[in-house]
Amino acid sequence: MFKETILKEIDDIKARYPDPKSALLPTLYIAQREFGWLSHEAMHVVAQSLNLPEAMVRGTASFYTMFKHKPMGRHLIQLCTNVSCMILGAERLVDFLKNRYSLEPNITTTDRRFSLVIMECIGACDRGPAMLVNTDFHDSLTEERIEEILEKYK
Amino acid sequence: MSKPVSLKIDGRDVKVLEGTNLIDAAESSGIHIPNLCYLKGVRGIGACRLCLVEIEGMKAPVIACTTKVKEGMNVTTDTEKIREMRKFVIDLILSMHPLDCMTCTKAGVCNLQQYAYDFELKESTFTRKKFGFSIDEANPFIKREPDYCILCGRCVRVCKEQGTNVLDFMGRGVGARVITAMDKPLQESECTFCGSCVDACPVNALLEADRWRKGREWEYTKINSVCLSCGNGCDITVSTKDGSIVKINVGTEDSSVERYICAIGRFGFDSITADSRITAPLKRIGNELKETTWDDALKIAAEKLKEAGKGAGIVSTGNILNQDAFVLGKLASQAVKTKNVDTTVSLYADEDSMKYSDSVDIDSADLIVAVGINPSQWERVLPALDAGIRKRVARGAKLIVINNPSESPYTPLWKRGAEGDFKGGEGGFASIANINIRGDEASALAQVAKALKELAVSGQQSGSQEIKTSETSPIEQVVALFVKAQNPVIFTAPSLFNASVNIKLVTRHLSLVTPKVVAVPLEANARGVVSMGLIAEGKSYKDMVSGGAKVLYVIGEIPVNQRPKGVDFLIVQGSHMTEIAKQADIVLPASALLESEGTIINYLGRVKDIIKAIEPAGSAKQHKDIFIALSKAMGNPIRESKIKTVLEVKAKAKFSPFEKREGLDINPNEFIESINKHVINHSRLLWLKETEKVAV
């Protein structure tokens, strides 16, 4: 179950809308923030706190790719491999992450330090390749630069 | 009120009401617009993209199911361009749908098969996709085969609209799938196995679990009849093959909120052929019941009844047909000559509430007031009323719930979830109500009546029709809803009927629409048996089953397990070997549900035809035929005269005190379970009962 303060936060979100359904996405986001990912239990708790059917919560959560349905590492790397980033060498970077950190797409490293998700365009086509680490944005990536950046995330 | 709108569809002049969508508008003039996801009555979602039509003045084709008619609209439903687009849609769907129509149970009624035929698609022109999703078939009722699913969402929407909320989509795109809450098998989800999803599925993704090689639709004979398992008396369509029942589907028309049947109505038919059926007359010899002939059994029963005369007692259930009830009344008064005849109706309803209830159409109700009732699809207590009200609310009606959960006999035995839970919980559908009034129902009604009266006074004083709606207290909010309502309906527990009628009488003095008031009985033909005159003039049902009659004649599966003490001779006439039948002196085999013919008057005041779907088992006979034979054996033959089954709704014009009638406080859950014991315990419903017990 959520902590008292989180329940309060959810209540505040609920108060913004006439229908509790509208609070579903922000509440799922909170659940993900609190539990790290959306387990069955997490979605059950969301359903209970909003008084919505579990089927609806699960259905909604599964529609959006930014919700995580399995446990993630401490740091989530989201690397773009769309056209612009790809031309600028993003795929080489995927290989680099595999060789250097044993990190493959949709996999978490054994030390649970990193998870990698290949992401669609994040709007940095002029400065590719680009990635997000958690919520931090990094562009103009090279192998050296990635190593340097990831050193900051322990 | 909706205005009529004129438009042209395929050159035909069409006139429909404002707010109608193009599919319904076209249907009304005999034009079918192809579709896979549309459900009449439920708001369209435009998922399948098959119902594309062209509208003059619009650049691109539009979706008919989500487009409302407009004055002067010129619609074309079938052009080369549209055919091309529709064909493309079917082509895409076929690329992920198994092409095994030759063995598919749904062949002949599958919408996809029909459209593939219409568009001459033998197979998809796209690369075939195969998913290999696991099949959910761990229950004896519904088989879910996601590989056949075309993701139209009909099942999801019917499940949501009726408030069951078990199914939803998971994922997106071609990999999307319909799942239960946590992708668990149905019996571990909150599924009630009502099977609404099975009726909605256009393909083979949802099907009755036992249908494999039980014949296909074109081999079946279809009979429209009525389920008599509880007070709702739902319309059903029975499919028979070679004289036995293969399946039962919902019978109500597509658009009605009454389109719902529960697991008992849909899957209880196994009990008709169960070993527990009584197929021949039995008589007691010592400690045993031995088979005998009809003549012998009738002769013994006749002698005993004649001997007892006015001391004899006759008790019946409230779900015998009007014709049976009418003949039974004659048998009692003319042949047996006793006044001691009564039915189980007297356990939960008084004569007034059954006689003076209005005739109601739920589909047009825009304000529903539920007084002292707690129907529940999860408990299977008047489940169709629960689903119907939920659907009506989903379609825009307002709901007021006046309930006293702590005292109400309708409090569910098995409380699921917390108060205000979407599933119902303690307050039934209180969680979806616009206004909840908790506490003593009669005094709440008195307050509403008082507030309405005050409204009349203040309205006269100001001389205007304008009514102040400073919505503060719940009672004032109730009044405000009554002021706006065009078709208010009050569903009340029979014990609160007189108090509810007072509201109706009060509104007569106002410029408001008078609400219709319906007392909700627990048995299918309660209103019928009362209007046929089966009302205790002598001893009551309760008296007789507690030993008030020396010779007792029991008709139907009454909720009594023990032979009453003080009964010297017990005659039981029924379809199944119930506990009390085992203790009888004479057992007369009666036809079961779907083996009889006649009429009932359902809780909404509608006269419904019961059509015989199959022949009675063994030498069983319909109740009325047994009564007639019995009267002959008694030497006072009665004749079956044609009876009038047009319901005359009599208006009750007098105010009554705001009180709850005493003595009608039987627990509805226990009662309904008890009268259906012979169905539940002798069909696959037993599995459900046991599974649900474990879940609790």
Short mmCIF file of N, CA, C and O in Angstrom, two decimals, chain B residues 527-630:
data_model
loop_
_atom_site.label_atom_id
_atom_site.label_comp_id
_atom_site.label_asym_id
_atom_site.label_seq_id
_atom_site.Cartn_x
_atom_site.Cartn_y
_atom_site.Cartn_z
N ARG B 527 -46.10 -11.57 -9.79
CA ARG B 527 -47.23 -10.71 -10.14
C ARG B 527 -48.34 -11.53 -10.79
O ARG B 527 -49.53 -11.25 -10.62
N GLY B 528 -47.94 -12.55 -11.55
CA GLY B 528 -48.92 -13.39 -12.22
C GLY B 528 -49.73 -14.24 -11.26
O GLY B 528 -50.95 -14.24 -11.30
N VAL B 529 -49.06 -14.94 -10.35
CA VAL B 529 -49.81 -15.83 -9.46
C VAL B 529 -50.75 -15.03 -8.56
O VAL B 529 -51.84 -15.48 -8.24
N VAL B 530 -50.32 -13.82 -8.19
CA VAL B 530 -51.21 -12.99 -7.37
C VAL B 530 -52.41 -12.53 -8.19
O VAL B 530 -53.55 -12.58 -7.75
N SER B 531 -52.16 -12.12 -9.43
CA SER B 531 -53.30 -11.66 -10.23
C SER B 531 -54.20 -12.83 -10.65
O SER B 531 -55.36 -12.63 -11.00
N MET B 532 -53.69 -14.05 -10.60
CA MET B 532 -54.52 -15.23 -10.87
C MET B 532 -55.29 -15.64 -9.60
O MET B 532 -55.99 -16.64 -9.59
N GLY B 533 -55.11 -14.90 -8.55
CA GLY B 533 -55.91 -15.12 -7.35
C GLY B 533 -55.31 -16.07 -6.33
O GLY B 533 -56.00 -16.50 -5.41
N LEU B 534 -54.05 -16.44 -6.49
CA LEU B 534 -53.45 -17.32 -5.50
C LEU B 534 -52.97 -16.50 -4.29
O LEU B 534 -51.79 -16.20 -4.14
N ILE B 535 -53.91 -16.10 -3.50
CA ILE B 535 -53.61 -15.32 -2.31
C ILE B 535 -54.28 -16.04 -1.14
O ILE B 535 -55.42 -16.51 -1.28
N ALA B 536 -53.57 -16.12 -0.04
CA ALA B 536 -54.11 -16.86 1.09
C ALA B 536 -55.42 -16.26 1.58
O ALA B 536 -55.47 -15.11 1.97
N GLU B 537 -56.47 -17.08 1.47
CA GLU B 537 -57.72 -16.67 2.11
C GLU B 537 -57.86 -17.41 3.42
O GLU B 537 -58.48 -16.96 4.36
N GLY B 538 -57.29 -18.58 3.43
CA GLY B 538 -57.26 -19.38 4.66
C GLY B 538 -55.92 -19.25 5.32
O GLY B 538 -55.45 -18.16 5.60
N LYS B 539 -55.28 -20.42 5.49
CA LYS B 539 -53.97 -20.41 6.13
C LYS B 539 -52.90 -19.91 5.17
O LYS B 539 -52.99 -20.10 3.97
N SER B 540 -51.90 -19.26 5.75
CA SER B 540 -50.83 -18.71 4.92
C SER B 540 -49.78 -19.77 4.64
O SER B 540 -49.75 -20.84 5.27
N TYR B 541 -48.92 -19.44 3.69
CA TYR B 541 -47.82 -20.33 3.34
C TYR B 541 -47.02 -20.71 4.58
O TYR B 541 -46.73 -21.87 4.83
N LYS B 542 -46.67 -19.66 5.35
CA LYS B 542 -45.86 -19.89 6.55
C LYS B 542 -46.53 -20.86 7.51
O LYS B 542 -45.89 -21.76 8.04
N ASP B 543 -47.83 -20.66 7.73
CA ASP B 543 -48.58 -21.57 8.62
C ASP B 543 -48.50 -23.00 8.13
O ASP B 543 -48.24 -23.92 8.89
N MET B 544 -48.76 -23.14 6.82
CA MET B 544 -48.88 -24.49 6.28
C MET B 544 -47.56 -25.24 6.30
O MET B 544 -47.52 -26.42 6.60
N VAL B 545 -46.44 -24.53 5.98
CA VAL B 545 -45.17 -25.26 5.99
C VAL B 545 -44.61 -25.43 7.39
O VAL B 545 -43.58 -26.07 7.58
N SER B 546 -45.29 -24.84 8.37
CA SER B 546 -44.85 -25.16 9.73
C SER B 546 -45.89 -26.06 10.42
O SER B 546 -46.06 -26.05 11.62
N GLY B 547 -46.60 -26.82 9.61
CA GLY B 547 -47.44 -27.88 10.17
C GLY B 547 -48.91 -27.53 10.31
O GLY B 547 -49.66 -28.24 10.97
N GLY B 548 -49.33 -26.44 9.65
CA GLY B 548 -50.72 -25.99 9.79
C GLY B 548 -51.74 -26.81 9.02
O GLY B 548 -52.94 -26.57 9.14
N ALA B 549 -51.28 -27.75 8.20
CA ALA B 549 -52.24 -28.56 7.43
C ALA B 549 -51.88 -30.03 7.58
O ALA B 549 -50.72 -30.40 7.45
N LYS B 550 -52.89 -30.84 7.84
CA LYS B 550 -52.64 -32.28 8.03
C LYS B 550 -52.25 -32.94 6.71
O LYS B 550 -51.37 -33.79 6.66
N VAL B 551 -52.97 -32.56 5.65
CA VAL B 551 -52.62 -33.05 4.32
C VAL B 551 -52.06 -31.86 3.55
O VAL B 551 -52.75 -30.87 3.36
N LEU B 552 -50.80 -31.98 3.17
CA LEU B 552 -50.14 -30.84 2.51
C LEU B 552 -49.75 -31.21 1.08
O LEU B 552 -49.14 -32.25 0.83
N TYR B 553 -50.14 -30.33 0.16
CA TYR B 553 -49.86 -30.54 -1.26
C TYR B 553 -48.87 -29.45 -1.68
O TYR B 553 -49.20 -28.27 -1.65
N VAL B 554 -47.65 -29.86 -2.00
CA VAL B 554 -46.59 -28.90 -2.33
C VAL B 554 -46.37 -28.88 -3.84
O VAL B 554 -46.17 -29.93 -4.45
N ILE B 555 -46.39 -27.70 -4.42
CA ILE B 555 -46.16 -27.57 -5.87
C ILE B 555 -44.89 -26.76 -6.13
O ILE B 555 -44.78 -25.63 -5.69
N GLY B 556 -43.98 -27.39 -6.83
CA GLY B 556 -42.73 -26.71 -7.18
C GLY B 556 -41.66 -26.90 -6.12
O GLY B 556 -41.86 -27.58 -5.12
N GLU B 557 -40.51 -26.26 -6.37
CA GLU B 557 -39.35 -26.44 -5.49
C GLU B 557 -39.37 -25.37 -4.41
O GLU B 557 -38.66 -24.37 -4.48
N ILE B 558 -40.21 -25.58 -3.40
CA ILE B 558 -40.32 -24.57 -2.35
C ILE B 558 -39.09 -24.61 -1.46
O ILE B 558 -38.43 -25.63 -1.36
N PRO B 559 -38.76 -23.48 -0.84
CA PRO B 559 -37.54 -23.43 -0.03
C PRO B 559 -37.71 -24.06 1.36
O PRO B 559 -37.49 -23.43 2.39
N VAL B 560 -38.15 -25.30 1.38
CA VAL B 560 -38.31 -26.01 2.65
C VAL B 560 -37.61 -27.36 2.50
O VAL B 560 -37.81 -28.05 1.50
N ASN B 561 -36.78 -27.70 3.44
CA ASN B 561 -36.04 -28.96 3.33
C ASN B 561 -36.64 -30.07 4.17
O ASN B 561 -36.47 -31.24 3.87
N GLN B 562 -37.32 -29.70 5.25
CA GLN B 562 -37.83 -30.70 6.19
C GLN B 562 -39.33 -30.85 6.05
O GLN B 562 -40.06 -29.87 5.94
N ARG B 563 -39.77 -32.09 6.04
CA ARG B 563 -41.21 -32.34 6.06
C ARG B 563 -41.75 -31.71 7.33
O ARG B 563 -41.26 -32.01 8.44
N PRO B 564 -42.73 -30.80 7.21
CA PRO B 564 -43.21 -30.12 8.41
C PRO B 564 -43.78 -31.12 9.40
O PRO B 564 -44.44 -32.09 9.01
N LYS B 565 -43.52 -30.86 10.68
CA LYS B 565 -44.08 -31.73 11.72
C LYS B 565 -45.59 -31.52 11.73
O LYS B 565 -46.08 -30.42 11.53
N GLY B 566 -46.31 -32.58 11.97
CA GLY B 566 -47.76 -32.44 12.05
C GLY B 566 -48.44 -32.69 10.72
O GLY B 566 -49.66 -32.69 10.63
N VAL B 567 -47.66 -32.89 9.65
CA VAL B 567 -48.26 -33.23 8.36
C VAL B 567 -48.40 -34.75 8.29
O VAL B 567 -47.42 -35.48 8.38
N ASP B 568 -49.67 -35.23 8.15
CA ASP B 568 -49.90 -36.66 8.10
C ASP B 568 -49.64 -37.22 6.71
O ASP B 568 -49.21 -38.36 6.56
N PHE B 569 -49.98 -36.42 5.73
CA PHE B 569 -49.80 -36.90 4.36
C PHE B 569 -49.24 -35.77 3.52
O PHE B 569 -49.76 -34.67 3.50
N LEU B 570 -48.13 -36.07 2.83
CA LEU B 570 -47.44 -35.04 2.05
C LEU B 570 -47.38 -35.43 0.58
O LEU B 570 -46.87 -36.47 0.21
N ILE B 571 -47.94 -34.54 -0.25
CA ILE B 571 -47.87 -34.75 -1.70
C ILE B 571 -46.92 -33.69 -2.24
O ILE B 571 -47.10 -32.50 -1.96
N VAL B 572 -45.90 -34.12 -2.98
CA VAL B 572 -44.99 -33.15 -3.58
C VAL B 572 -45.03 -33.30 -5.09
O VAL B 572 -44.89 -34.40 -5.62
N GLN B 573 -45.26 -32.18 -5.76
CA GLN B 573 -45.32 -32.20 -7.21
C GLN B 573 -44.22 -31.27 -7.73
O GLN B 573 -44.24 -30.07 -7.48
N GLY B 574 -43.22 -31.87 -8.37
CA GLY B 574 -42.11 -31.03 -8.83
C GLY B 574 -41.30 -31.72 -9.89
O GLY B 574 -41.60 -32.85 -10.29
N SER B 575 -40.26 -31.03 -10.33
CA SER B 575 -39.45 -31.56 -11.42
C SER B 575 -38.24 -32.31 -10.88
O SER B 575 -37.73 -33.21 -11.53
N HIS B 576 -37.76 -31.92 -9.70
CA HIS B 576 -36.53 -32.50 -9.18
C HIS B 576 -36.74 -33.13 -7.80
O HIS B 576 -37.57 -32.67 -7.03
N MET B 577 -35.92 -34.12 -7.52
CA MET B 577 -35.98 -34.81 -6.24
C MET B 577 -35.33 -33.93 -5.17
O MET B 577 -34.15 -34.05 -4.88
N THR B 578 -36.11 -33.03 -4.63
CA THR B 578 -35.59 -32.15 -3.59
C THR B 578 -35.64 -32.86 -2.25
O THR B 578 -36.20 -33.96 -2.14
N GLU B 579 -35.07 -32.23 -1.23
CA GLU B 579 -35.06 -32.84 0.10
C GLU B 579 -36.48 -33.16 0.57
O GLU B 579 -36.75 -34.23 1.11
N ILE B 580 -37.38 -32.21 0.35
CA ILE B 580 -38.76 -32.43 0.83
C ILE B 580 -39.46 -33.50 0.00
O ILE B 580 -40.26 -34.29 0.52
N ALA B 581 -39.11 -33.58 -1.28
CA ALA B 581 -39.73 -34.61 -2.13
C ALA B 581 -39.36 -36.01 -1.62
O ALA B 581 -40.17 -36.94 -1.65
N LYS B 582 -38.13 -36.14 -1.14
CA LYS B 582 -37.66 -37.43 -0.62
C LYS B 582 -38.48 -37.88 0.60
O LYS B 582 -38.54 -39.05 0.92
N GLN B 583 -39.09 -36.89 1.29
CA GLN B 583 -39.84 -37.23 2.50
C GLN B 583 -41.35 -37.29 2.25
O GLN B 583 -42.13 -37.37 3.18
N ALA B 584 -41.72 -37.23 0.96
CA ALA B 584 -43.15 -37.19 0.64
C ALA B 584 -43.78 -38.58 0.66
O ALA B 584 -43.08 -39.59 0.67
N ASP B 585 -45.12 -38.59 0.65
CA ASP B 585 -45.84 -39.86 0.56
C ASP B 585 -46.19 -40.15 -0.89
O ASP B 585 -46.26 -41.29 -1.30
N ILE B 586 -46.48 -39.08 -1.61
CA ILE B 586 -46.73 -39.22 -3.05
C ILE B 586 -45.89 -38.15 -3.75
O ILE B 586 -45.86 -37.00 -3.33
N VAL B 587 -45.20 -38.56 -4.81
CA VAL B 587 -44.44 -37.59 -5.60
C VAL B 587 -44.98 -37.60 -7.03
O VAL B 587 -45.09 -38.66 -7.65
N LEU B 588 -45.38 -36.41 -7.51
CA LEU B 588 -45.90 -36.31 -8.87
C LEU B 588 -44.90 -35.58 -9.75
O LEU B 588 -44.47 -34.47 -9.42
N PRO B 589 -44.46 -36.21 -10.87
CA PRO B 589 -43.45 -35.59 -11.71
C PRO B 589 -44.01 -34.44 -12.56
O PRO B 589 -44.93 -34.65 -13.34
N ALA B 590 -43.43 -33.28 -12.38
CA ALA B 590 -43.89 -32.12 -13.15
C ALA B 590 -42.82 -31.72 -14.15
O ALA B 590 -41.65 -32.01 -13.97
N SER B 591 -43.25 -31.05 -15.19
CA SER B 591 -42.29 -30.60 -16.19
C SER B 591 -41.43 -29.49 -15.60
O SER B 591 -41.87 -28.72 -14.75
N ALA B 592 -40.19 -29.42 -16.07
CA ALA B 592 -39.26 -28.42 -15.56
C ALA B 592 -39.33 -27.16 -16.42
O ALA B 592 -40.09 -27.09 -17.38
N LEU B 593 -38.51 -26.21 -16.03
CA LEU B 593 -38.32 -25.00 -16.81
C LEU B 593 -38.09 -25.38 -18.28
O LEU B 593 -37.37 -26.33 -18.55
N LEU B 594 -38.72 -24.69 -19.17
CA LEU B 594 -38.60 -24.90 -20.62
C LEU B 594 -39.33 -26.13 -21.14
O LEU B 594 -39.27 -26.47 -22.30
N GLU B 595 -40.04 -26.82 -20.22
CA GLU B 595 -40.87 -27.94 -20.67
C GLU B 595 -42.36 -27.59 -20.58
O GLU B 595 -43.20 -28.45 -20.79
N SER B 596 -42.66 -26.35 -20.18
CA SER B 596 -44.05 -25.95 -20.01
C SER B 596 -44.40 -24.82 -20.97
O SER B 596 -43.53 -24.18 -21.54
N GLU B 597 -45.70 -24.59 -21.10
CA GLU B 597 -46.15 -23.56 -22.00
C GLU B 597 -47.19 -22.70 -21.32
O GLU B 597 -48.06 -23.21 -20.64
N GLY B 598 -47.09 -21.41 -21.49
CA GLY B 598 -48.07 -20.52 -20.88
C GLY B 598 -47.57 -19.10 -20.89
O GLY B 598 -46.83 -18.70 -21.79
N THR B 599 -47.97 -18.34 -19.86
CA THR B 599 -47.52 -16.95 -19.78
C THR B 599 -47.12 -16.63 -18.35
O THR B 599 -47.50 -17.32 -17.41
N ILE B 600 -46.34 -15.57 -18.21
CA ILE B 600 -46.09 -15.01 -16.89
C ILE B 600 -46.28 -13.49 -16.98
O ILE B 600 -46.34 -12.93 -18.07
N ILE B 601 -46.37 -12.88 -15.82
CA ILE B 601 -46.32 -11.41 -15.78
C ILE B 601 -45.04 -11.07 -15.03
O ILE B 601 -44.90 -11.41 -13.86
N ASN B 602 -44.10 -10.47 -15.72
CA ASN B 602 -42.80 -10.27 -15.07
C ASN B 602 -42.84 -9.05 -14.16
O ASN B 602 -43.85 -8.35 -14.05
N TYR B 603 -41.70 -8.78 -13.49
CA TYR B 603 -41.69 -7.71 -12.49
C TYR B 603 -41.97 -6.34 -13.08
O TYR B 603 -42.38 -5.43 -12.38
N LEU B 604 -41.71 -6.18 -14.39
CA LEU B 604 -41.96 -4.89 -15.02
C LEU B 604 -43.39 -4.78 -15.53
O LEU B 604 -43.75 -3.81 -16.18
N GLY B 605 -44.19 -5.80 -15.21
CA GLY B 605 -45.60 -5.74 -15.60
C GLY B 605 -45.85 -6.12 -17.04
O GLY B 605 -46.83 -5.71 -17.64
N ARG B 606 -44.93 -6.90 -17.61
CA ARG B 606 -45.11 -7.29 -18.99
C ARG B 606 -45.59 -8.74 -19.05
O ARG B 606 -45.08 -9.59 -18.33
N VAL B 607 -46.57 -9.01 -19.89
CA VAL B 607 -47.02 -10.39 -20.07
C VAL B 607 -46.07 -11.05 -21.06
O VAL B 607 -45.86 -10.55 -22.16
N LYS B 608 -45.46 -12.14 -20.64
CA LYS B 608 -44.48 -12.79 -21.51
C LYS B 608 -44.91 -14.22 -21.81
O LYS B 608 -45.40 -14.92 -20.91
N ASP B 609 -44.70 -14.64 -23.05
CA ASP B 609 -45.02 -16.00 -23.45
C ASP B 609 -43.90 -16.94 -23.08
O ASP B 609 -42.74 -16.68 -23.36
N ILE B 610 -44.28 -18.04 -22.45
CA ILE B 610 -43.31 -19.09 -22.17
C ILE B 610 -43.54 -20.16 -23.21
O ILE B 610 -44.63 -20.73 -23.29
N ILE B 611 -42.55 -20.39 -24.03
CA ILE B 611 -42.71 -21.37 -25.11
C ILE B 611 -41.97 -22.64 -24.70
O ILE B 611 -40.86 -22.60 -24.20
N LYS B 612 -42.65 -23.76 -24.92
CA LYS B 612 -42.04 -25.04 -24.60
C LYS B 612 -40.88 -25.30 -25.56
O LYS B 612 -41.05 -25.23 -26.77
N ALA B 613 -39.69 -25.56 -25.00
CA ALA B 613 -38.53 -25.79 -25.86
C ALA B 613 -38.28 -27.27 -26.08
O ALA B 613 -37.82 -27.67 -27.13
N ILE B 614 -38.56 -28.05 -25.05
CA ILE B 614 -38.34 -29.50 -25.16
C ILE B 614 -39.50 -30.25 -24.50
O ILE B 614 -40.26 -29.66 -23.73
N GLU B 615 -39.63 -31.52 -24.79
CA GLU B 615 -40.69 -32.33 -24.19
C GLU B 615 -40.32 -32.68 -22.74
O GLU B 615 -39.14 -32.84 -22.42
N PRO B 616 -41.31 -32.80 -21.87
CA PRO B 616 -41.01 -33.12 -20.47
C PRO B 616 -40.29 -34.47 -20.35
O PRO B 616 -40.51 -35.37 -21.16
N ALA B 617 -39.44 -34.57 -19.34
CA ALA B 617 -38.69 -35.81 -19.12
C ALA B 617 -39.63 -36.91 -18.64
O ALA B 617 -40.54 -36.66 -17.85
N GLY B 618 -39.40 -38.11 -19.09
CA GLY B 618 -40.17 -39.27 -18.64
C GLY B 618 -41.66 -39.05 -18.80
O GLY B 618 -42.13 -38.60 -19.84
N SER B 619 -42.42 -39.34 -17.75
CA SER B 619 -43.86 -39.14 -17.85
C SER B 619 -44.30 -37.86 -17.14
O SER B 619 -45.45 -37.72 -16.74
N ALA B 620 -43.35 -36.93 -16.96
CA ALA B 620 -43.69 -35.67 -16.30
C ALA B 620 -44.72 -34.90 -17.11
O ALA B 620 -44.78 -35.01 -18.34
N LYS B 621 -45.55 -34.15 -16.39
CA LYS B 621 -46.59 -33.34 -17.05
C LYS B 621 -46.55 -31.93 -16.51
O LYS B 621 -46.08 -31.70 -15.39
N GLN B 622 -47.10 -31.02 -17.29
CA GLN B 622 -47.18 -29.64 -16.82
C GLN B 622 -48.14 -29.56 -15.63
O GLN B 622 -49.13 -30.29 -15.57
N HIS B 623 -47.85 -28.67 -14.70
CA HIS B 623 -48.64 -28.56 -13.47
C HIS B 623 -50.15 -28.57 -13.72
O HIS B 623 -50.89 -29.32 -13.11
N LYS B 624 -50.60 -27.72 -14.65
CA LYS B 624 -52.06 -27.58 -14.83
C LYS B 624 -52.69 -28.90 -15.28
O LYS B 624 -53.81 -29.22 -14.89
N ASP B 625 -51.94 -29.66 -16.10
CA ASP B 625 -52.49 -30.94 -16.55
C ASP B 625 -52.62 -31.92 -15.40
O ASP B 625 -53.55 -32.73 -15.36
N ILE B 626 -51.66 -31.83 -14.47
CA ILE B 626 -51.75 -32.69 -13.29
C ILE B 626 -52.95 -32.27 -12.44
O ILE B 626 -53.70 -33.11 -11.95
N PHE B 627 -53.17 -30.96 -12.30
CA PHE B 627 -54.31 -30.47 -11.50
C PHE B 627 -55.63 -30.97 -12.09
O PHE B 627 -56.52 -31.40 -11.35
N ILE B 628 -55.70 -30.91 -13.42
CA ILE B 628 -56.94 -31.32 -14.06
C ILE B 628 -57.17 -32.84 -13.86
O ILE B 628 -58.26 -33.28 -13.50
N ALA B 629 -56.09 -33.60 -14.05
CA ALA B 629 -56.20 -35.05 -13.84
C ALA B 629 -56.57 -35.38 -12.40
O ALA B 629 -57.37 -36.27 -12.14
N LEU B 630 -56.00 -34.62 -11.49
CA LEU B 630 -56.28 -34.83 -10.07
C LEU B 630 -57.74 -34.54 -9.75
O LEU B 630 -58.40 -35.27 -9.01
#
